[in-house]
PDB file of C-alpha atoms in Angstrom:
ATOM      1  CA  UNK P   1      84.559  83.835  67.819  1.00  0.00           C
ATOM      2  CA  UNK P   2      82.616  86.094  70.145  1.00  0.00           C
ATOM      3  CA  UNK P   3      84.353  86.735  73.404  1.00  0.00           C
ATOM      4  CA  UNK P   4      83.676  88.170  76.563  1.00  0.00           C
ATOM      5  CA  UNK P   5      83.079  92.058  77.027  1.00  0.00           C
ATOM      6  CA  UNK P   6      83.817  94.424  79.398  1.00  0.00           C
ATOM      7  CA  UNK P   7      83.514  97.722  80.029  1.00  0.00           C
ATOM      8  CA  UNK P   8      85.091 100.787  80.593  1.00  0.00           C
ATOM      9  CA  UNK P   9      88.537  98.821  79.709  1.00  0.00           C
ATOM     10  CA  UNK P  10      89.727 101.380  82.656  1.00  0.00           C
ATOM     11  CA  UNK P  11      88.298 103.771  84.870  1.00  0.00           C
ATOM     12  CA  UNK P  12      89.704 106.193  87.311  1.00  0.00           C
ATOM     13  CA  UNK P  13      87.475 107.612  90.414  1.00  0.00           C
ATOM     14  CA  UNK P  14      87.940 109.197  93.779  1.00  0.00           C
ATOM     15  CA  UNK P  15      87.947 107.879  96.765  1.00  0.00           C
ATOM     16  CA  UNK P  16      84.094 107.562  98.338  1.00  0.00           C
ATOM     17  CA  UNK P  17      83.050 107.615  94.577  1.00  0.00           C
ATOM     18  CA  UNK P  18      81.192 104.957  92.656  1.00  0.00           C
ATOM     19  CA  UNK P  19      81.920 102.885  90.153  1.00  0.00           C
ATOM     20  CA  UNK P  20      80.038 100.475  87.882  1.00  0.00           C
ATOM     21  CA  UNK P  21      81.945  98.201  85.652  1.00  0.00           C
ATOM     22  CA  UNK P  22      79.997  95.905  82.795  1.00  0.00           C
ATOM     23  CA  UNK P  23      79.894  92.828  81.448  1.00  0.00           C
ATOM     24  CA  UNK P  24      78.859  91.235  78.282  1.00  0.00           C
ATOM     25  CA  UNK P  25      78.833  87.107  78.569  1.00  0.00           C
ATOM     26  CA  UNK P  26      79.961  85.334  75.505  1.00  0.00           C
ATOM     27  CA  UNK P  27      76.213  84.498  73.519  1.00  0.00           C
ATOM     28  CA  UNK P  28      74.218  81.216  74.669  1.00  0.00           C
ATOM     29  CA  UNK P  29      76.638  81.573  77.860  1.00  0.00           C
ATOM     30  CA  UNK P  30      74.471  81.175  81.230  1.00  0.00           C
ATOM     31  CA  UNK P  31      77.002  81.916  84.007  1.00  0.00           C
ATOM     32  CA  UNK P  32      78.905  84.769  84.868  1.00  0.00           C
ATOM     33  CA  UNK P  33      81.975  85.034  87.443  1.00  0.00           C
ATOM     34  CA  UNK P  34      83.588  88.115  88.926  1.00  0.00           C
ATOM     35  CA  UNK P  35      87.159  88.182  89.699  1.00  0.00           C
ATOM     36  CA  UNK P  36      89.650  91.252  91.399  1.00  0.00           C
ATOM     37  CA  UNK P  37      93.061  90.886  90.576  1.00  0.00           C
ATOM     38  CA  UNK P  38      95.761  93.652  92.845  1.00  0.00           C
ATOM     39  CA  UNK P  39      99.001  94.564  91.801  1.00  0.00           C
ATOM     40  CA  UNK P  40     101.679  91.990  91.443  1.00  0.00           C
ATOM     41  CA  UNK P  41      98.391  89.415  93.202  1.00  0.00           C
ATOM     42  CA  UNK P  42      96.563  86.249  91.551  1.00  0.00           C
ATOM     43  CA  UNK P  43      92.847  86.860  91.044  1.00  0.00           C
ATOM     44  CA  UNK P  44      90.255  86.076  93.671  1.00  0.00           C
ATOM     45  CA  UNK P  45      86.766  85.392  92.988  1.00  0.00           C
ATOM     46  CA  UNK P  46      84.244  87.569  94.424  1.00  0.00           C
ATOM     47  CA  UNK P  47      80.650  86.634  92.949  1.00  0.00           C
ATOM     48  CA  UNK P  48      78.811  84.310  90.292  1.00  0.00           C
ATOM     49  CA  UNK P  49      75.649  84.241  89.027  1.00  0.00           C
ATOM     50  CA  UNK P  50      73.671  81.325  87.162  1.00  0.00           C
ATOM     51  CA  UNK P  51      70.476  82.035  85.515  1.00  0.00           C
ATOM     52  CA  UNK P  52      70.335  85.594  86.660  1.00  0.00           C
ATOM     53  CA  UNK P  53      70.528  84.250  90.592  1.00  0.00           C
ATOM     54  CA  UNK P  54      73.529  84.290  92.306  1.00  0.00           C
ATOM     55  CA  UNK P  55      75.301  80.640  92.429  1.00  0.00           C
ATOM     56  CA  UNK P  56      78.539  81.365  94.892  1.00  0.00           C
ATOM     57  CA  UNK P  57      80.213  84.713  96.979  1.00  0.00           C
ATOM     58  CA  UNK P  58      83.839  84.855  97.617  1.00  0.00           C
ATOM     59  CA  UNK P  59      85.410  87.895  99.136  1.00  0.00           C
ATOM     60  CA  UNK P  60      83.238  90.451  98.336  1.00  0.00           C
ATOM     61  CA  UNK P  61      82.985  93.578 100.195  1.00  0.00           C
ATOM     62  CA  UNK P  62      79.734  94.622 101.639  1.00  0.00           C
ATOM     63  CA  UNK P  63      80.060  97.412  99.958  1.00  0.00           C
ATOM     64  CA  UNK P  64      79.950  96.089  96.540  1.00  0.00           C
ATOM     65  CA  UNK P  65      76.632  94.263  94.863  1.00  0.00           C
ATOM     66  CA  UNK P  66      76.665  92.485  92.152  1.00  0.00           C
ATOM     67  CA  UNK P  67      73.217  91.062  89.587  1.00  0.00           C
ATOM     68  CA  UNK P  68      72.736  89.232  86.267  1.00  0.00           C
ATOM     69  CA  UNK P  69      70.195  90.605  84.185  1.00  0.00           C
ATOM     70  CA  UNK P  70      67.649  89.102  81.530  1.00  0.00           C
ATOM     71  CA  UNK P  71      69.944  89.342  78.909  1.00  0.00           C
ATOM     72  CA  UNK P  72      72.528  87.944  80.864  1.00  0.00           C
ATOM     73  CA  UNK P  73      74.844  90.633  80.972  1.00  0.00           C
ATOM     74  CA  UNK P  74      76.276  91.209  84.854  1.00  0.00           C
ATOM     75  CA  UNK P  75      77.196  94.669  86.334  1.00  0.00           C
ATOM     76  CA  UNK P  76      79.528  95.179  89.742  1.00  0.00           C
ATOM     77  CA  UNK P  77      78.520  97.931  91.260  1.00  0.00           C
ATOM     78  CA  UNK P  78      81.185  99.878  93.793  1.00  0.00           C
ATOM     79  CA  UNK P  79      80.280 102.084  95.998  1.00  0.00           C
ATOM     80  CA  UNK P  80      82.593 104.110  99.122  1.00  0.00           C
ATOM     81  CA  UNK P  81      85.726 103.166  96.710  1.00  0.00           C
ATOM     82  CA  UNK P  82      88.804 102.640  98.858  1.00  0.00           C
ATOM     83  CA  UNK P  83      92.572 103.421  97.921  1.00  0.00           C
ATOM     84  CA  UNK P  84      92.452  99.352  98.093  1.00  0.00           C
ATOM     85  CA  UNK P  85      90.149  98.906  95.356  1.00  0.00           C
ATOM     86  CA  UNK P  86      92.354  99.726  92.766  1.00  0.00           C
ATOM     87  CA  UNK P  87      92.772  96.918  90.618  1.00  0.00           C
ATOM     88  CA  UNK P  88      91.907  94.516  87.777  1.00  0.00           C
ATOM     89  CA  UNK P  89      88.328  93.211  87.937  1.00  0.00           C
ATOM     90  CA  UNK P  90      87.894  90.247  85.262  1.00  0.00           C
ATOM     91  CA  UNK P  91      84.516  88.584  84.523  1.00  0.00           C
ATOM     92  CA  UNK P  92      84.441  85.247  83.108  1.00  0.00           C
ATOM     93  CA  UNK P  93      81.915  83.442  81.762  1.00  0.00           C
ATOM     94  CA  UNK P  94      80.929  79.896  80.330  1.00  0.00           C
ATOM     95  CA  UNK P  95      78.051  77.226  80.028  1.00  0.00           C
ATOM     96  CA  UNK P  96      77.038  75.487  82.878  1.00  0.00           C
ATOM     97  CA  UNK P  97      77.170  71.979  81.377  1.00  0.00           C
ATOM     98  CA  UNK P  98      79.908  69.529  83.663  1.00  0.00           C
ATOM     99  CA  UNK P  99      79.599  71.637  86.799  1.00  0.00           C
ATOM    100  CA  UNK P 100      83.322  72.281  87.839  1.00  0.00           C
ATOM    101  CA  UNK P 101      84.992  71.102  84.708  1.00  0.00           C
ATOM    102  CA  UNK P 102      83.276  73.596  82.831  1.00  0.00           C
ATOM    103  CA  UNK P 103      86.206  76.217  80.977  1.00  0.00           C
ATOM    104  CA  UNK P 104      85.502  80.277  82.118  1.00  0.00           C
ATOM    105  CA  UNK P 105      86.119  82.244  79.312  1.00  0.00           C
ATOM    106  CA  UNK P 106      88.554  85.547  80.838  1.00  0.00           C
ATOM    107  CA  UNK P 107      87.378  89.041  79.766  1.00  0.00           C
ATOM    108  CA  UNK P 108      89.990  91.560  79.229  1.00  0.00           C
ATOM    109  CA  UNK P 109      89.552  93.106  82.635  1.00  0.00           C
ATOM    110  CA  UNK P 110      88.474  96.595  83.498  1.00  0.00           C
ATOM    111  CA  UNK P 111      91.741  98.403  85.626  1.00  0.00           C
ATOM    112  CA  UNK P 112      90.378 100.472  88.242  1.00  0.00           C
ATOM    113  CA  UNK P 113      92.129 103.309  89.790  1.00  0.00           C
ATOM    114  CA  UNK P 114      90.993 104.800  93.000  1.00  0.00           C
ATOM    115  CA  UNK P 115      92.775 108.169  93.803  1.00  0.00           C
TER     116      UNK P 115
ATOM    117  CA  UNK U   1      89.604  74.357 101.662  1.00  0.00           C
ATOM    118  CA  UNK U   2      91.038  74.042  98.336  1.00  0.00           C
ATOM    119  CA  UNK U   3      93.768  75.187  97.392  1.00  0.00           C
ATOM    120  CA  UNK U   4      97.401  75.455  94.826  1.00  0.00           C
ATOM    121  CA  UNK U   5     100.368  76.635  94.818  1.00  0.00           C
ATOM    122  CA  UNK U   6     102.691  77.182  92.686  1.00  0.00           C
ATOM    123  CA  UNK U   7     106.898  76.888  93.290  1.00  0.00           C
ATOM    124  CA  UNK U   8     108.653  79.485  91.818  1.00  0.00           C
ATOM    125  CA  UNK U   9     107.094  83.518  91.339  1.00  0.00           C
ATOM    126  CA  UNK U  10     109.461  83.301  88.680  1.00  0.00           C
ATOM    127  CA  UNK U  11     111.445  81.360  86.277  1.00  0.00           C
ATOM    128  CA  UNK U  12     113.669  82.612  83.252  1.00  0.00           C
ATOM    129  CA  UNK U  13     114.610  80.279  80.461  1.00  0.00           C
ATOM    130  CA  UNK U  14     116.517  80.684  77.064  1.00  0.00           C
ATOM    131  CA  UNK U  15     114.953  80.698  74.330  1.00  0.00           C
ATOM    132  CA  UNK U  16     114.479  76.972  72.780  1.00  0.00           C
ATOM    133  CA  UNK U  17     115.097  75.186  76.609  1.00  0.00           C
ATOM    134  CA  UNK U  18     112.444  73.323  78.168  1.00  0.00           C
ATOM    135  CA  UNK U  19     109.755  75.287  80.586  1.00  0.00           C
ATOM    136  CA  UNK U  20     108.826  73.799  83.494  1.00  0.00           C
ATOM    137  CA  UNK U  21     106.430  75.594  86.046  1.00  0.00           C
ATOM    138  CA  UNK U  22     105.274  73.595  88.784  1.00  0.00           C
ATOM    139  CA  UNK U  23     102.137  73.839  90.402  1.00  0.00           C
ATOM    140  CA  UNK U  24     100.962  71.368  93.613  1.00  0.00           C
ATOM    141  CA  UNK U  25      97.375  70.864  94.636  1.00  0.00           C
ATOM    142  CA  UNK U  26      95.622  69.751  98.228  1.00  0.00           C
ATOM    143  CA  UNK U  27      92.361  68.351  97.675  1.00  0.00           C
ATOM    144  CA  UNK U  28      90.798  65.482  99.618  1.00  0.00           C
ATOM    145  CA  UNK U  29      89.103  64.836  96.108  1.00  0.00           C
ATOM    146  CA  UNK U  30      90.106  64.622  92.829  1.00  0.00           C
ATOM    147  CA  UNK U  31      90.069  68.255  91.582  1.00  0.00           C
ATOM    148  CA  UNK U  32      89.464  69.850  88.175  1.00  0.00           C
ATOM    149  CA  UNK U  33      92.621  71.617  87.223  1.00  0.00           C
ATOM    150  CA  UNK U  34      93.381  74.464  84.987  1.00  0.00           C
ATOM    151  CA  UNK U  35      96.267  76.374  83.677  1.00  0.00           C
ATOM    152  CA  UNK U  36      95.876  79.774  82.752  1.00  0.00           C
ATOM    153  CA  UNK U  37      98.160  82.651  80.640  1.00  0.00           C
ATOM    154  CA  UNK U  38      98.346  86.150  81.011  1.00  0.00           C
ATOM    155  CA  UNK U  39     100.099  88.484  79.013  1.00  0.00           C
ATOM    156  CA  UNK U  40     100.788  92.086  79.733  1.00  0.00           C
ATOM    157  CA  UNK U  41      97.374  94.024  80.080  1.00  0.00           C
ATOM    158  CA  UNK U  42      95.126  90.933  78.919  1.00  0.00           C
ATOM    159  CA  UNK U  43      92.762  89.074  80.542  1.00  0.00           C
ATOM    160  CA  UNK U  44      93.370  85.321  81.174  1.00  0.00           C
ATOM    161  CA  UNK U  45      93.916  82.525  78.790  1.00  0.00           C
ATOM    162  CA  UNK U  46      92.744  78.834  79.254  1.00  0.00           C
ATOM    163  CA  UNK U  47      95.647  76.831  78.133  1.00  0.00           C
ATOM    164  CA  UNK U  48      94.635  73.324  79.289  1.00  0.00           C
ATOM    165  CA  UNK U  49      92.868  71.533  81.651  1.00  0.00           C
ATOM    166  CA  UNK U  50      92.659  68.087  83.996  1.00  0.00           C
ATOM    167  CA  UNK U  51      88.718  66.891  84.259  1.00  0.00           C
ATOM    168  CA  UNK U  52      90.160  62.686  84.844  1.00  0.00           C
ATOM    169  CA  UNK U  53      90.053  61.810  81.080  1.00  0.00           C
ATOM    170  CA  UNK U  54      93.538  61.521  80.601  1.00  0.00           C
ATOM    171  CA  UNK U  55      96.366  62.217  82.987  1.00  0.00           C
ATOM    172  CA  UNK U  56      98.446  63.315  80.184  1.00  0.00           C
ATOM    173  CA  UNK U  57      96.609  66.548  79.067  1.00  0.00           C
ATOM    174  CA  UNK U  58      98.136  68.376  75.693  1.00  0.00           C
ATOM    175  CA  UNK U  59      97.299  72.276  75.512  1.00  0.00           C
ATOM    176  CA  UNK U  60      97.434  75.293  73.494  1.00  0.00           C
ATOM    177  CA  UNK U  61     101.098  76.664  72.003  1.00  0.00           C
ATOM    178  CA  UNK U  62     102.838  73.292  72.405  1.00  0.00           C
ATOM    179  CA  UNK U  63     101.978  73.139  76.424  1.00  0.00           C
ATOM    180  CA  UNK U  64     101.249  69.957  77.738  1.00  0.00           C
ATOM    181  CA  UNK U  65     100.865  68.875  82.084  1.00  0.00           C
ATOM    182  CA  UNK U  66     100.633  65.968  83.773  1.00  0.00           C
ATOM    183  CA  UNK U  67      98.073  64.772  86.706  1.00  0.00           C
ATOM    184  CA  UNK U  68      99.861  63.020  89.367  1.00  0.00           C
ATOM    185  CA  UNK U  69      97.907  62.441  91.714  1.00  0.00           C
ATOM    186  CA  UNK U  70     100.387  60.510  94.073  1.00  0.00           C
ATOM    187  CA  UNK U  71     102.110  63.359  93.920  1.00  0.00           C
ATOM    188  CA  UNK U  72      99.104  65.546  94.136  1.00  0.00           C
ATOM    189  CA  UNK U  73     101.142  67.785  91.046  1.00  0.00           C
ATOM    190  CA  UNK U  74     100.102  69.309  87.571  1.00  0.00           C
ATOM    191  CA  UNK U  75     103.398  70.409  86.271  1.00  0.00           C
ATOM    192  CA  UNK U  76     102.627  72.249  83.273  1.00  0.00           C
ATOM    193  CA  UNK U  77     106.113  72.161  80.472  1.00  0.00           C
ATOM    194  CA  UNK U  78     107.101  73.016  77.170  1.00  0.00           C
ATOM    195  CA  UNK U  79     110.225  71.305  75.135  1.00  0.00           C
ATOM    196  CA  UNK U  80     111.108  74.498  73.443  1.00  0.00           C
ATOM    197  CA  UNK U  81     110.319  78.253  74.818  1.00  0.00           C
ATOM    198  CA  UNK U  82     109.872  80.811  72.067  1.00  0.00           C
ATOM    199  CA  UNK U  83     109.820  84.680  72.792  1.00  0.00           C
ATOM    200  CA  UNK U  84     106.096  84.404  72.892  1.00  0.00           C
ATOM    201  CA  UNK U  85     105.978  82.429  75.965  1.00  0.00           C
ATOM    202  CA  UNK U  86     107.217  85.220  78.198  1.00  0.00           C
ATOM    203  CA  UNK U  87     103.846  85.810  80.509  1.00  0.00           C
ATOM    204  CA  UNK U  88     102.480  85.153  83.881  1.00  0.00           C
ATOM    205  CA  UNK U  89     101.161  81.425  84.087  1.00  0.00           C
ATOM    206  CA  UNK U  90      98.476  80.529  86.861  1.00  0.00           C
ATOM    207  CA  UNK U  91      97.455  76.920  88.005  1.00  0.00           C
ATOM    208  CA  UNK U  92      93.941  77.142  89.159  1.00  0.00           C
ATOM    209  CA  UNK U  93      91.869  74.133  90.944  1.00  0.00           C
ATOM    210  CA  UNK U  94      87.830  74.087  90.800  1.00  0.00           C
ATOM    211  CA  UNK U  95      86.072  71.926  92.876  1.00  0.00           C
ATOM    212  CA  UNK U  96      83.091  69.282  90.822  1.00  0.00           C
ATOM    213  CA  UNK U  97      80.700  70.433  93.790  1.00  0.00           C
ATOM    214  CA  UNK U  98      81.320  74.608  92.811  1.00  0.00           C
ATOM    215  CA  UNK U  99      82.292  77.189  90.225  1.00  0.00           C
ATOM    216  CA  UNK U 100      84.606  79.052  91.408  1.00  0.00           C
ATOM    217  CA  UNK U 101      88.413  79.168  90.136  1.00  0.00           C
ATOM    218  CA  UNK U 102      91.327  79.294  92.950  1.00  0.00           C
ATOM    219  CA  UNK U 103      94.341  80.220  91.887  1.00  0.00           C
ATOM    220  CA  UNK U 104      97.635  80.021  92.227  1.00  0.00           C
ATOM    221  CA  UNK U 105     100.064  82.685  92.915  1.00  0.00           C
ATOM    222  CA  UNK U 106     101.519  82.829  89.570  1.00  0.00           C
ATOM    223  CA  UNK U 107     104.754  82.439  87.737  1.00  0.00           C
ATOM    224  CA  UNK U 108     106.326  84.516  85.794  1.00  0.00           C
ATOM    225  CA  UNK U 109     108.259  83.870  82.409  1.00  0.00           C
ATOM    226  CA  UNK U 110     110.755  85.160  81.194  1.00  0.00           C
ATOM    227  CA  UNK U 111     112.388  84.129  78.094  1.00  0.00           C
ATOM    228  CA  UNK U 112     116.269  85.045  77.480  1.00  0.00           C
ATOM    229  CA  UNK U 113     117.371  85.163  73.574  1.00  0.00           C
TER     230      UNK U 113
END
């Protein structure tokens, strides 16, 4: 079965750098969730997005956006990267059907490593 | 707000002993509860989850929790651990009225031969 997709798998940037990590929703899937996982930390949700609008913002940074696009794949986009960024960003997605009982499907993460 | 936790960052077991990883909720309504697995360098697993059909909620691998709610818990176990269970475990709670997943702080298996 088709799963979620991310991608780079890891990426390594500078501090003040960018970074732009991707995700590919399993197919038919309408919601996408962003999650940042630190070292030794459990994950915490920063964004989602339902129909290509955003549904819910966690702890995001200001300096990180976030969109859904027609084809329902979602990008984070990170710009002014900290030392503190470094982590594991997950996306998860699933079917909006029973709205909180609904199962998020776990990417395999992208690590991030800000040096 | 919503919230879990769960007692114990980690637990070791033998191999073929029960697993028991406990995880507590605080919710002034009934939740939606998850349990999730992660092994080394993977994302995250569903292994089972609580949506009121059944207190009694069988997962994936043999895994199997039960909602209490007087005890507000959803203890997740296993009668026999095999090798492959060693991995990170996280209870998560989702509220009916939004999306998003809180979890747990994790526990950590380990599982002694």
């Amino acid at each position: 079965a088709a799963g979620v997709i991310q991608s780079p798998r890891h990426l390594i940037k500078e501090k003040r750098e960018t970074a732009t990590l991707k995700c590919y929703p399993i197919p038919r899937h309408d919601t996408v969730y962003w999650y940042q996982q630190g070292p030794g930390q459990d994950p915490q949700f920063l964004i989602s997005f339902y129909e290509k609008m955003q549904s819910d913002k966690g702890s995001i940074p200001d300096r990180f956006s976030a969109q859904q696009f027609s084809d329902y794949h979602s990008e984070l986009n990170m710009s002014s990267l900290e030392l503190g960024d470094s982590a594991l960003y997950f996306c998860a997605s699933t079917l909006l059907q029973d709205r909180g009982a609904d199962t998020q499907y776990f990417g395999p993460g992208t690590r991030l490593t800000v040096l | 707000a919503q919230s879990v936790t769960q007692l114990g960052s980690h637990v070791s077991v033998s191999e073929g002993a029960l697993v028991l990883l406990r995880c507590n909720y605080s919710s002034s309504v009934p939740p939606y509860l998850f349990w999730y697995v992660q092994y080394p360098n993977q994302g995250l697993q569903l292994l089972l989850k609580y949506t009121s059909a059944a207190t009694l909620v069988k997962g994936i691998n043999g895994f199997e929790a039960e909602f209490k709610k007087s005890e507000t818990s959803f203890h997740l176990t296993k009668p026999s651990a095999h090798m492959s269970d060693a991995a990170e475990y996280f209870c998560a709670v989702n509220r009916a009225a939004g999306n998003k997943l809180t979890f747990g702080g994790g526990t950590r298996v380990l599982v002694k031969p």
